[in-house]
Coordinates of C-alpha atoms in Angstrom, one line a residue:
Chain A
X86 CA 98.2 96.8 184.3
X87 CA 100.8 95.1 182.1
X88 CA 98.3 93.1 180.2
X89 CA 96.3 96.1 177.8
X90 CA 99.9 97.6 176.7
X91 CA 100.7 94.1 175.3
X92 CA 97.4 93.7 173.9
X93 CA 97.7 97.2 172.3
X94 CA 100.5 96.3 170.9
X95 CA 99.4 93.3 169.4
X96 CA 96.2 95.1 168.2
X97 CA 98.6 97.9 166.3
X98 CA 100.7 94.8 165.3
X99 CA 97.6 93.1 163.9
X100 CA 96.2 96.4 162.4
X101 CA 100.2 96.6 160.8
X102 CA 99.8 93.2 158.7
X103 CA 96.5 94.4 158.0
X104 CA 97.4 97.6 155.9
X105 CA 100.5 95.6 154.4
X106 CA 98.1 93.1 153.1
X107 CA 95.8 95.6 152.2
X108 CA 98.7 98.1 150.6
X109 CA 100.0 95.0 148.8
X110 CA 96.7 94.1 147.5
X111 CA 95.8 97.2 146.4
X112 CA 98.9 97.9 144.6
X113 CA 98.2 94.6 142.8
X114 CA 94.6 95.6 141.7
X115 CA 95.6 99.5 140.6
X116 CA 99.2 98.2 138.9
X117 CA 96.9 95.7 136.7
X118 CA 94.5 97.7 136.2
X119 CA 97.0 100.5 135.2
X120 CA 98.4 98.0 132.3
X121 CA 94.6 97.4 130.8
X122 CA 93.8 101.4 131.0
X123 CA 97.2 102.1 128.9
X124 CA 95.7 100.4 125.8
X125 CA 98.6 98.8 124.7
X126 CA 98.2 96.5 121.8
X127 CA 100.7 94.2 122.1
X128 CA 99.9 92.6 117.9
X129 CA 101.1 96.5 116.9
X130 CA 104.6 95.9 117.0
X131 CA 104.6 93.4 115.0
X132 CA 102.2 94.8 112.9
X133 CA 105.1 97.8 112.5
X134 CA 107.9 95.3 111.6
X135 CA 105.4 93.9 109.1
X136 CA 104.8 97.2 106.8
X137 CA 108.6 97.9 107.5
X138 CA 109.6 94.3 106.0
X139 CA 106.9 95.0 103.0
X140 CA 108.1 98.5 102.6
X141 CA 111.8 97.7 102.9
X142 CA 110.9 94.9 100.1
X143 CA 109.4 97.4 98.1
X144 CA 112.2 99.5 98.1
X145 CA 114.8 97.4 97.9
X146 CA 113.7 96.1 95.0
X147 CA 116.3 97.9 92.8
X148 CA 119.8 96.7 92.9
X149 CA 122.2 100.1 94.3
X150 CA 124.2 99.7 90.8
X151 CA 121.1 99.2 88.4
X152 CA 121.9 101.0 85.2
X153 CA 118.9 101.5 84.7
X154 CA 118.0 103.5 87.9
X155 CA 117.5 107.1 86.4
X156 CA 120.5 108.5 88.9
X157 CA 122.8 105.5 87.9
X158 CA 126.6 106.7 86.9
X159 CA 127.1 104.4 84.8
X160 CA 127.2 104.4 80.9
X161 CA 129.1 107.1 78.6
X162 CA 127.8 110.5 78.0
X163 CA 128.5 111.3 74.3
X164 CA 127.9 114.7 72.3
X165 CA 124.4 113.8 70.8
X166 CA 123.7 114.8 67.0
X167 CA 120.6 112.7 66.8
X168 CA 120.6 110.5 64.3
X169 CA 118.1 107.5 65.6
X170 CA 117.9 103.8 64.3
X171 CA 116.4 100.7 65.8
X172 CA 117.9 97.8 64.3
X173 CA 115.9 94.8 64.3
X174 CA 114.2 95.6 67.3
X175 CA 111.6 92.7 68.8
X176 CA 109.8 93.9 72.3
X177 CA 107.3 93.1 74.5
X178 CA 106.2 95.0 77.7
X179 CA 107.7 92.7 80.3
X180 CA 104.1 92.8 82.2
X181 CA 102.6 91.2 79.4
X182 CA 105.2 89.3 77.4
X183 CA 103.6 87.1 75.5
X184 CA 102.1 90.3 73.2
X185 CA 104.5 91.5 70.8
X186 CA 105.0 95.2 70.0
X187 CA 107.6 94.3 67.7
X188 CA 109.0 91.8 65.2
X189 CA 112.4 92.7 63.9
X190 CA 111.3 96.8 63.6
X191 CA 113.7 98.9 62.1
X192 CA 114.1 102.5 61.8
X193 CA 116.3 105.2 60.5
X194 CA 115.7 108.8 61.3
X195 CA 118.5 111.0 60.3
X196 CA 120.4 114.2 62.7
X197 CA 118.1 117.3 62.6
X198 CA 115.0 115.1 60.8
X199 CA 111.3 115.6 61.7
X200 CA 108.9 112.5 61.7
X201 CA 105.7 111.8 62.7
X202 CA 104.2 108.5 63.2
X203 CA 101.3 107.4 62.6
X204 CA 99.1 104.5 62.4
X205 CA 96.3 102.7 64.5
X206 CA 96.3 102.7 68.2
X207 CA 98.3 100.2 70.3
X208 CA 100.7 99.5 66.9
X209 CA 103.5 100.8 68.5
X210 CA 104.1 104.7 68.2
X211 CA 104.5 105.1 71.3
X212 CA 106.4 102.4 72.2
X213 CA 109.1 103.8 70.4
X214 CA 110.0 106.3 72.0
X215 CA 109.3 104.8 75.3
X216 CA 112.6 102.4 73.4
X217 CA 114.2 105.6 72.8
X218 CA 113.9 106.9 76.2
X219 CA 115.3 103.7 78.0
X220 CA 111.5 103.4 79.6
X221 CA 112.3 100.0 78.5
X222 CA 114.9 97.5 77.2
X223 CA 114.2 95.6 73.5
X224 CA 114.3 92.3 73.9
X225 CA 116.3 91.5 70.7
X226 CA 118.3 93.8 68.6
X227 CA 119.4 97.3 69.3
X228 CA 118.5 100.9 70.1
X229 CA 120.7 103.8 68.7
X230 CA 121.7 106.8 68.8
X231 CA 124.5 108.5 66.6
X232 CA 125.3 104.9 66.1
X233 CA 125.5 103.8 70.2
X234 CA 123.3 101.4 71.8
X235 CA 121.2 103.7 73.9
X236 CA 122.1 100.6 76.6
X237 CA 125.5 101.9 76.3
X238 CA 124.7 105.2 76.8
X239 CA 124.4 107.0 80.8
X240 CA 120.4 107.4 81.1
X241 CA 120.6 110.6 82.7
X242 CA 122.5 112.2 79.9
X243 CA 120.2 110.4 77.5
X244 CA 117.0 111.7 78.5
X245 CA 118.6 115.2 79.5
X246 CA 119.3 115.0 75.5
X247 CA 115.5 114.3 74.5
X248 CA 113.1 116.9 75.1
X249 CA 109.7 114.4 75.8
X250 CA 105.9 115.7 75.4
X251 CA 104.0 113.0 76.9
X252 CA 100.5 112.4 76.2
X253 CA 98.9 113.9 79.0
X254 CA 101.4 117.0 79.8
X255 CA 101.5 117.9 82.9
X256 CA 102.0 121.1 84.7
X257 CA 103.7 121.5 87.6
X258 CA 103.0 124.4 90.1
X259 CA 104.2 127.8 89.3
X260 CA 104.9 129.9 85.5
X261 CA 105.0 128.6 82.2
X262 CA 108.6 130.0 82.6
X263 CA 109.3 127.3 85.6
X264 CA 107.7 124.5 83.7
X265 CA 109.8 125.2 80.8
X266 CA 113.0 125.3 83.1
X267 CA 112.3 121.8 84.8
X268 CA 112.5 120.3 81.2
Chain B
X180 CA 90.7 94.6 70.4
X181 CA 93.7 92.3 68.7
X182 CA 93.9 93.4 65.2
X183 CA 96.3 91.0 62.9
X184 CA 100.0 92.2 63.3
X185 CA 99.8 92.3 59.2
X186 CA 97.3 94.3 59.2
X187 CA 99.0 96.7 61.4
X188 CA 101.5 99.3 59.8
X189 CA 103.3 102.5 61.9
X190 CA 104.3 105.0 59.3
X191 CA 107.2 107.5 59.9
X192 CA 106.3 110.6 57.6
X193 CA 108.6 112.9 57.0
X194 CA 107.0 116.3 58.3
X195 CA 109.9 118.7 58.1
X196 CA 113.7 118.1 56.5
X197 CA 116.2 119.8 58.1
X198 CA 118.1 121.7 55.2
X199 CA 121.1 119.1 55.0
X200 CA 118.5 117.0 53.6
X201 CA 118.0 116.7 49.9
X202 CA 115.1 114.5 49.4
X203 CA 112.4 114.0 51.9
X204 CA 112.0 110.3 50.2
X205 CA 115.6 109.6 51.3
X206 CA 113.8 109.0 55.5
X207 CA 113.8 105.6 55.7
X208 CA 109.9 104.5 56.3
X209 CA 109.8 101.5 58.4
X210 CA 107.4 98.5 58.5
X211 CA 106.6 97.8 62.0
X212 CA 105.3 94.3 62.9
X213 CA 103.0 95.6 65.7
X214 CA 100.6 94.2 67.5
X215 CA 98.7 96.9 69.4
X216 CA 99.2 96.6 73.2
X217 CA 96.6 99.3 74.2
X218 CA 93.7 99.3 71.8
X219 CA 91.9 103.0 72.1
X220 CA 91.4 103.7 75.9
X221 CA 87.6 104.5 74.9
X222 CA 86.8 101.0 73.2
X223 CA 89.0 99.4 75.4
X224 CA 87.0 100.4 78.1
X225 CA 84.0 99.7 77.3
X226 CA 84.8 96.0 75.8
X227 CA 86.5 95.0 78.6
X228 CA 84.0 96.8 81.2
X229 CA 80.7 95.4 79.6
X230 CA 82.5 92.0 79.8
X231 CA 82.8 92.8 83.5
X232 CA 79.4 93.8 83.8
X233 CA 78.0 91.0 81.8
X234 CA 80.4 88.5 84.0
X235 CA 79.1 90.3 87.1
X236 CA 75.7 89.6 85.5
X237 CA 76.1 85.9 84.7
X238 CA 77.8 85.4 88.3
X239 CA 81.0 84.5 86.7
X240 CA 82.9 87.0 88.4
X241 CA 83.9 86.2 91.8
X242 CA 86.3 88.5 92.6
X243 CA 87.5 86.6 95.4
X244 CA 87.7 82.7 96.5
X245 CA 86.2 81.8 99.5
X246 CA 88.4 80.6 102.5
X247 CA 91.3 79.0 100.0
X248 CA 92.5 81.8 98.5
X249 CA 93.1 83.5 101.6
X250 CA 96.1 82.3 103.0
X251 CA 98.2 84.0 106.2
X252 CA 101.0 85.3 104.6
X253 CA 103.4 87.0 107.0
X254 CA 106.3 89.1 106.2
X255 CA 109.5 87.8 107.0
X256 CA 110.8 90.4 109.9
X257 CA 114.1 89.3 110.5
X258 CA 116.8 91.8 110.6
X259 CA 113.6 94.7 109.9
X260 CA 114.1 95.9 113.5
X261 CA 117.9 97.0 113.3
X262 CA 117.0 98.8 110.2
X263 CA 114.6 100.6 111.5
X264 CA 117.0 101.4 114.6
X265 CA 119.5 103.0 112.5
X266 CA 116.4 105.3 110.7
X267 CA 115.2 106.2 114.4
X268 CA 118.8 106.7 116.0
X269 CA 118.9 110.4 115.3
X270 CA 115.8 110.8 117.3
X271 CA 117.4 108.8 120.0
X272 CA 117.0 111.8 122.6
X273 CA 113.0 111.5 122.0
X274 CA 112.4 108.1 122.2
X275 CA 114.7 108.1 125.5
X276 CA 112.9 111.1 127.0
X277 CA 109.3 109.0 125.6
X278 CA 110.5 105.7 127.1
X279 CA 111.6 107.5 130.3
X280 CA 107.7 109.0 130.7
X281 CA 106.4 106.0 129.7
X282 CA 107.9 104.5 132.9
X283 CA 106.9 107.2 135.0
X284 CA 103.2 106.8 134.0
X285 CA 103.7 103.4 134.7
X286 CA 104.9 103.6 137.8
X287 CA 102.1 105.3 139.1
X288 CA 99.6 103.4 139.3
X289 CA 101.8 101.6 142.4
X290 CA 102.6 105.0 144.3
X291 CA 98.5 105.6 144.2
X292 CA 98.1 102.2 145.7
X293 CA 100.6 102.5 148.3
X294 CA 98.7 106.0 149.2
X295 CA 95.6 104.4 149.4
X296 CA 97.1 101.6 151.8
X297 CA 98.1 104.4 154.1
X298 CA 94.3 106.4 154.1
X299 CA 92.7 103.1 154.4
X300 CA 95.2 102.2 157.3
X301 CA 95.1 105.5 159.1
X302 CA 91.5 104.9 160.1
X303 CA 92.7 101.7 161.9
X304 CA 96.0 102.9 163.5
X305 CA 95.5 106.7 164.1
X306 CA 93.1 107.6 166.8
X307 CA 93.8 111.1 167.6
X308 CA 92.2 113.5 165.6
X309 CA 94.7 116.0 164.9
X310 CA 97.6 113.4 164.3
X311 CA 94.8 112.3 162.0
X312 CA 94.6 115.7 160.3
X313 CA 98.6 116.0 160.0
X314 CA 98.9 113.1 158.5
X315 CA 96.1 113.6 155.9
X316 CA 97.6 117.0 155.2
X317 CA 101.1 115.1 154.3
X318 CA 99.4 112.4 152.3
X319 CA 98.1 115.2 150.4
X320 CA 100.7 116.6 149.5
X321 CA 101.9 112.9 148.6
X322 CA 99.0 113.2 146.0
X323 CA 100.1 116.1 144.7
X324 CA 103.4 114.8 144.1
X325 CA 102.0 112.2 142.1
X326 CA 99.7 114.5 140.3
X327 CA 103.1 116.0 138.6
X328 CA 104.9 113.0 138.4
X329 CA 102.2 111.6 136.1
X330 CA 102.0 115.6 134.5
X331 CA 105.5 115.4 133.7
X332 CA 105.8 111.2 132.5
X333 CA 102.7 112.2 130.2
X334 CA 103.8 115.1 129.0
X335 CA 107.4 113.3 128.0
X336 CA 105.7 110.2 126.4
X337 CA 103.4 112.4 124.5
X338 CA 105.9 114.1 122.9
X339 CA 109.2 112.1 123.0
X340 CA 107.0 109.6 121.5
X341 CA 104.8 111.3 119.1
X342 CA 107.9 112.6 117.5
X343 CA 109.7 110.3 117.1
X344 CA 107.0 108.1 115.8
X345 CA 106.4 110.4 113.3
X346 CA 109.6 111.4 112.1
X347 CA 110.3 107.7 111.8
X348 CA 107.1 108.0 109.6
X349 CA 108.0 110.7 107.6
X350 CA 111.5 109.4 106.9
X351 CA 110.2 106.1 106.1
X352 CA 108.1 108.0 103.3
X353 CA 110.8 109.5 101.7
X354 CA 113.3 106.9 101.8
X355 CA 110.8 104.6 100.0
X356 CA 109.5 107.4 98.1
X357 CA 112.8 108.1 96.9
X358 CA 113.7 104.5 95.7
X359 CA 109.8 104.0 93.8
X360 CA 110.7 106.9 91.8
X361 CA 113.9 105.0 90.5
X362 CA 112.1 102.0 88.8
X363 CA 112.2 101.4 85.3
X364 CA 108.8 102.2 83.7
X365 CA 108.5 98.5 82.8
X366 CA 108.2 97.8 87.4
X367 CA 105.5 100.1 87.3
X368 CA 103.5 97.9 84.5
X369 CA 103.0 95.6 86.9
X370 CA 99.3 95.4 88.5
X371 CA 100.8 95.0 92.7
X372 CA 103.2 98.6 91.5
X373 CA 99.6 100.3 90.3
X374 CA 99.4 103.8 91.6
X375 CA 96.7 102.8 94.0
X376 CA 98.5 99.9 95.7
X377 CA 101.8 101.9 96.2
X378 CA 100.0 105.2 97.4
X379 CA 98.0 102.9 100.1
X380 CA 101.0 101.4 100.9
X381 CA 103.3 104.3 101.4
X382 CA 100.4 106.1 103.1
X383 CA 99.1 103.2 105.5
X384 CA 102.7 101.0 106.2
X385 CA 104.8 104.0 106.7
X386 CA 102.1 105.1 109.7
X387 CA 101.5 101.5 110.8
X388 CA 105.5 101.5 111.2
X389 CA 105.4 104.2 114.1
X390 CA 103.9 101.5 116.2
X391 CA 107.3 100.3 116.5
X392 CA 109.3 103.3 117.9
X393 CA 106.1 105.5 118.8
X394 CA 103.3 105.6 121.4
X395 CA 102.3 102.5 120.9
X396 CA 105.8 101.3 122.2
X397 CA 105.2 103.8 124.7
X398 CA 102.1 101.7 126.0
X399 CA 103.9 98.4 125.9
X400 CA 106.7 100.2 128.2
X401 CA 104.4 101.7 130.5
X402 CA 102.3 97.8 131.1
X403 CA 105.6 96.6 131.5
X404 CA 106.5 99.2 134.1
X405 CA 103.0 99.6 135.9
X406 CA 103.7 95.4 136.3
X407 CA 106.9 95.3 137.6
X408 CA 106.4 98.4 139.9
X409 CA 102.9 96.6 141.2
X410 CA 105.1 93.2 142.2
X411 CA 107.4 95.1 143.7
X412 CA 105.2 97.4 146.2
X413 CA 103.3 94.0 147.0
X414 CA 106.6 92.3 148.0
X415 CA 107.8 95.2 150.1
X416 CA 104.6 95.4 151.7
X417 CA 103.7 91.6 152.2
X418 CA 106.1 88.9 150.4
X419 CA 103.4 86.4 150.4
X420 CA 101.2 88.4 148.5
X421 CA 104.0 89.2 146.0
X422 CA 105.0 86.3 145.2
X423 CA 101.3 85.1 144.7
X424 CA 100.9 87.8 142.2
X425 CA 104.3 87.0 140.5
X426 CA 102.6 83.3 140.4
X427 CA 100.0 85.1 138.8
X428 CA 102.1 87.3 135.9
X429 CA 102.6 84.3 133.0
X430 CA 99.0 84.2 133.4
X431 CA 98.8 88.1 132.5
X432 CA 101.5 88.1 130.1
X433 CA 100.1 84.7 128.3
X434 CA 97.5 86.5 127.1
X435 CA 99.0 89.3 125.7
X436 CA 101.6 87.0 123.9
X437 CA 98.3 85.5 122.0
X438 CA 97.3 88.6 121.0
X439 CA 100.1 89.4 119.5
X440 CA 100.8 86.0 117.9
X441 CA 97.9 85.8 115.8
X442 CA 97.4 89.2 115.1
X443 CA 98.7 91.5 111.9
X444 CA 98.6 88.8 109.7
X445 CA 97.8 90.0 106.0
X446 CA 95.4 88.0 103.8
X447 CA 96.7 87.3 100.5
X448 CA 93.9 86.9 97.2
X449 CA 93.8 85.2 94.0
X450 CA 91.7 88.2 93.1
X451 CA 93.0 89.8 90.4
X452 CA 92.2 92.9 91.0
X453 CA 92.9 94.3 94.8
X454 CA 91.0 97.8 96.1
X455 CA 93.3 100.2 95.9
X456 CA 94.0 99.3 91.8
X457 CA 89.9 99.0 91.2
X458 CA 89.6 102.7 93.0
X459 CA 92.5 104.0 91.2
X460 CA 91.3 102.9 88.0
X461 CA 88.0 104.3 88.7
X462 CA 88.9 107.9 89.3
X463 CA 91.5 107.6 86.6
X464 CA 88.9 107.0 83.9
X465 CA 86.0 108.6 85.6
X466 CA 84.9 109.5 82.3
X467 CA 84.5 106.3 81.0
X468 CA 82.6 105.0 84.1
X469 CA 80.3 107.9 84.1
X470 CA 79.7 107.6 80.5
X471 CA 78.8 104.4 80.3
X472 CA 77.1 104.8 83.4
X473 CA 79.3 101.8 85.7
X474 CA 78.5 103.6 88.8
X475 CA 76.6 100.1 90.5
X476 CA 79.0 97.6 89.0
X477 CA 82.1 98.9 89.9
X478 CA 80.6 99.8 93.1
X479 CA 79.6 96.3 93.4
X480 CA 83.7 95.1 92.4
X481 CA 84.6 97.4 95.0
X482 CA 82.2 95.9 97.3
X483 CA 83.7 92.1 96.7
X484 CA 87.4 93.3 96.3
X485 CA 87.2 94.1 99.3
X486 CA 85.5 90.8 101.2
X487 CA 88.6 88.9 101.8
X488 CA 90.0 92.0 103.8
X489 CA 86.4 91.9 105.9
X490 CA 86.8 88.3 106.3
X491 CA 90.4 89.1 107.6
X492 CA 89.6 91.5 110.0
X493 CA 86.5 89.5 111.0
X494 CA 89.1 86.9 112.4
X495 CA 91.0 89.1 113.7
X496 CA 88.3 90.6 115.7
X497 CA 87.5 87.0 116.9
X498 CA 91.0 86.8 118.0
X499 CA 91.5 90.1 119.7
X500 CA 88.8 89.4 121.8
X501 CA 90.0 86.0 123.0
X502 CA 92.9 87.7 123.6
X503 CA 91.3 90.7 125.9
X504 CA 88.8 88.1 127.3
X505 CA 92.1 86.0 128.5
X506 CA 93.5 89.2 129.9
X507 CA 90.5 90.2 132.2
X508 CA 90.5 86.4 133.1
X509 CA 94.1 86.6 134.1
X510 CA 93.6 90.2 135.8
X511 CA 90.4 89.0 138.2
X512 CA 91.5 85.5 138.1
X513 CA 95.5 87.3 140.0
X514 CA 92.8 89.2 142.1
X515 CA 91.1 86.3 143.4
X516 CA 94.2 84.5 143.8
X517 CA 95.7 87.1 145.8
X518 CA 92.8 87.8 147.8
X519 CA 91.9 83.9 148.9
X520 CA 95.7 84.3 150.2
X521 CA 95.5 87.5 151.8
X522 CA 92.4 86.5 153.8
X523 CA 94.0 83.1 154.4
X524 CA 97.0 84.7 156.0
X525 CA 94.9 87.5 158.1
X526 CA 92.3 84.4 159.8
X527 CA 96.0 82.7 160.7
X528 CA 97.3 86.2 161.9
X529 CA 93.8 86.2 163.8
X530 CA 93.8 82.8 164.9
X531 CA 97.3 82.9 165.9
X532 CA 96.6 86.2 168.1
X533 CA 93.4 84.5 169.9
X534 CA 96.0 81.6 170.5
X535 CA 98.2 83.8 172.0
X536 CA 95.9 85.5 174.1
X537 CA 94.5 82.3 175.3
X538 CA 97.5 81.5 176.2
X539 CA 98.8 84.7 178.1
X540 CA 95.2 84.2 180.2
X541 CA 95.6 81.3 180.9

């Protein structure tokens, strides 16, 4: 009489730490499984930092206060008349510095004076006025215009004062009358 | 291609005189010393290609060193992650609402499991067919529960995390954009500034940096979560277990920490010349290669430039699947860990019954 209710409830008890095992184990097997379905690559983090750190290096590679960053403040902004001279300029592109453009070059071209130059290709045409422009810095002697070092001079206001035709003139969308404003 | 700087003059000829100018002869015409820099792009060409070719020919170009030249050069990282936090905190409210799905999804994994339990132990416990059928009914609805819960943590990872990944992205474009486009011409001279290398890298880093903030976070969250909410059903349901599984985690986590140890880092070349420059160079002067008909050369420079990345990812294919090799042995090696002390604990539940039995007979 009394002996099946105890045995019943031992078999439900028994049955109980069954399902708990089984629960337990099964929440184990989907929960791990779970982590290898989510495809998570655990290298891609880092992988992100990385190209961050080489793009931050990239970028930061100009001081805040360069004068020679295009939106710099720095540097006077005379009236400009024109009048152009390099004085003993020497220069070589600082990628390959051991080829000299120039030796002591000097150059007067008067306010309101057309000139041409011409010679063989590569002797330095258009290096000057890549020296005029501020593309670049001589290495020895001095850039000027209306007597100022071009150094001296804010590089915004400088090339706003020089109307430049490159080489290969490019277009940007929209009218001639839009490509005309953006110079 | 080097003429003699003598040889060389630049002459400034007067081609119009403004009318305050008397005498054309007065402009100053200046001797420049020059030596020419960039002989004409035609001649240049073809010198310095046919010496490539020829070099190609003879074998003397290799492009790239064998194992020496590639060296693991890592990025230094420190202080990268707070910068990037302050670029992602305005899209704070995605990542949160991404970071909060992510833990949803997984969490589910868990609440299926602990469903499961309940079917698999209704069959033992329930003998009455209609309790049976109410109880089904309720589980189902359990189910459908978790059906919307993992809707819902989906549809908030997806999106918290796919925007803010990408904004992160896009800002990190413009921002470097932005500062390139301030160099001096002279920074741009440079062969590692060529047009090719900074396109690929503004292109390919700015995406590879979403993997900090976006879904691939995301994923790491949601291992993280579908673990910890795993342990924690198996401790409420059987300690033992747990804590055997816990035993188990450095194993799981072990493997994932190789992954990501030797992963992601970049090969560095001697090679002067990397892909992205040799491709840009190519389309640039397309005309030259056609014309001199380069096609299979520089195909074949392409072909070598780019043997040191192969070599790269070739290792890190070999350790990517050490790595997920290690993981499935941690996963099945928990599983039978777990199970040899489940079954353990069930023949002593068994055994201790029959003891008891025995004894209340007796």
């Amino acid at each position: 009489m009394y002996l099946p209710v105890v045995c019943d409830n031992i078999m439900n008890l028994i049955s109980q730490l069954i399902i708990d095992l089984l629960s337990s184990f099964i929440s184990i097997m989907f929960s791990t499984f779970g982590a290898g379905q989510s495809g998570a690559d655990f290298s891609a983090k880092k992988e992100g930092l990385e190209a961050a750190a080489r793009l931050f290096a990239l970028s930061d590679g100009m001081a805040e206060d360069d004068e020679d960053d295009p939106l710099s403040e720095q540097g006077n902004k005379p009236e400009i008349k024109g009048k152009v001279q390099f004085k003993n300029v020497s220069f070589a592109y600082p990628s390959r510095p051991d080829t000299k453009i120039y030796r002591h070059f000097t150059l007067d071209i008067d306010s309101r004076q057309s000139v041409a130059f011409t010679g063989r290709s590569g002797c330095g045409k258009s290096t000057a006025l890549q020296l005029l422009l501020r593309f670049y810095r001589a290495n020895s002697g001095s850039v000027e215009v209306d007597s100022k070092d071009v150094t001296d001079i804010n590089i915004g206001w400088l090339r706003d004062n020089i109307g430049y035709v490159g080489q290969m003139p490019v277009l940007f969308a929209g009218s001639i009358l839009d490509n005309i404003k953006v110079s | 291609m080097t003429a003699d700087a003598a040889d060389v003059t630049a002459k400034a000829i007067p081609i119009h005189n403004s009318d305050s100018l008397k005498n054309s002869d007065s402009v100053t015409v200046p001797t420049a010393n020059a030596v020419p820099i960039e002989a004409d792009l035609g001649v240049a060409k073809k010198e310095e290609q046919a010496a490539q070719v020829e070099d190609v020919e003879k074998g003397d170009i290799e492009v790239v060193d064998d194992s020496e030249s590639i060296e693991d050069v890592a990025p230094d990282i420190t202080g990268v992650s707070k910068r990037l936090q302050q670029y992602s905190q305005a899209d704070i409210l995605y990542a949160i609402t991404g970071y909060a799905g992510s833990i949803i999804v997984g969490a589910l994994p868990s609440g299926e499991a602990v469903l499961f339990g309940m079917i698999t132990g209704n069959f033992f416990t329930i003998k009455d067919a209609q309790e049976m059928r109410d109880t089904n009914y309720a589980l189902s609805m359990w189910f459908f529960l978790l059906a919307g819960l993992s809707f819902i943590g989906n549809v908030c990872m997806g999106i918290g995390l796919g925007v803010s990944g990408s904004r992160l992205t896009r800002r990190m474009r413009v921002l470097v954009f932005d500062k390139l486009m301030r160099n001096s011409m002279g920074w741009f001279d440079f062969p590692e500034h060529s047009t090719g290398e900074l396109t690929t890298s503004l292109e390919e880093d700015s995406e590879t940096v979403a993997n900090v903030t976006g879904l691939s976070q995301g994923q790491r969250i949601q291992v993280f979560s579908c673990l910890a909410a795993g342990l924690i059903v198996a401790l409420i349901y059987s300690w033992q277990i747990g804590l055997t599984a816990i035993a188990c985690v450095p194993l799981i986590i072990g493997s994932s920490i190789i992954q990501a140890k030797y992963a992601s880092r970049e090969p560095s070349t001697d090679s002067l010349i990397k892909p992205a420059t040799l491709l840009e160079r190519s389309f640039a002067d397309i005309v030259v290669l056609q014309a001199y008909g380069l096609q299979t050369d520089v195909s074949a420079k392409y072909s070598a430039t780019l043997a040191p990345d192969i070599k790269y990812k070739k290792k890190q294919a070999g350790y990517s699947g050490l790595a997920f090799g290690l993981s499935q042995f941690a996963v099945f090696g928990t599983f039978s860990v777990v199970f040899y002390v489940g079954i353990k604990m069930m023949l002593s539940g068994k055994l201790a019954f029959t003891d008891f039995f025995v004894a209340l007979l007796s």
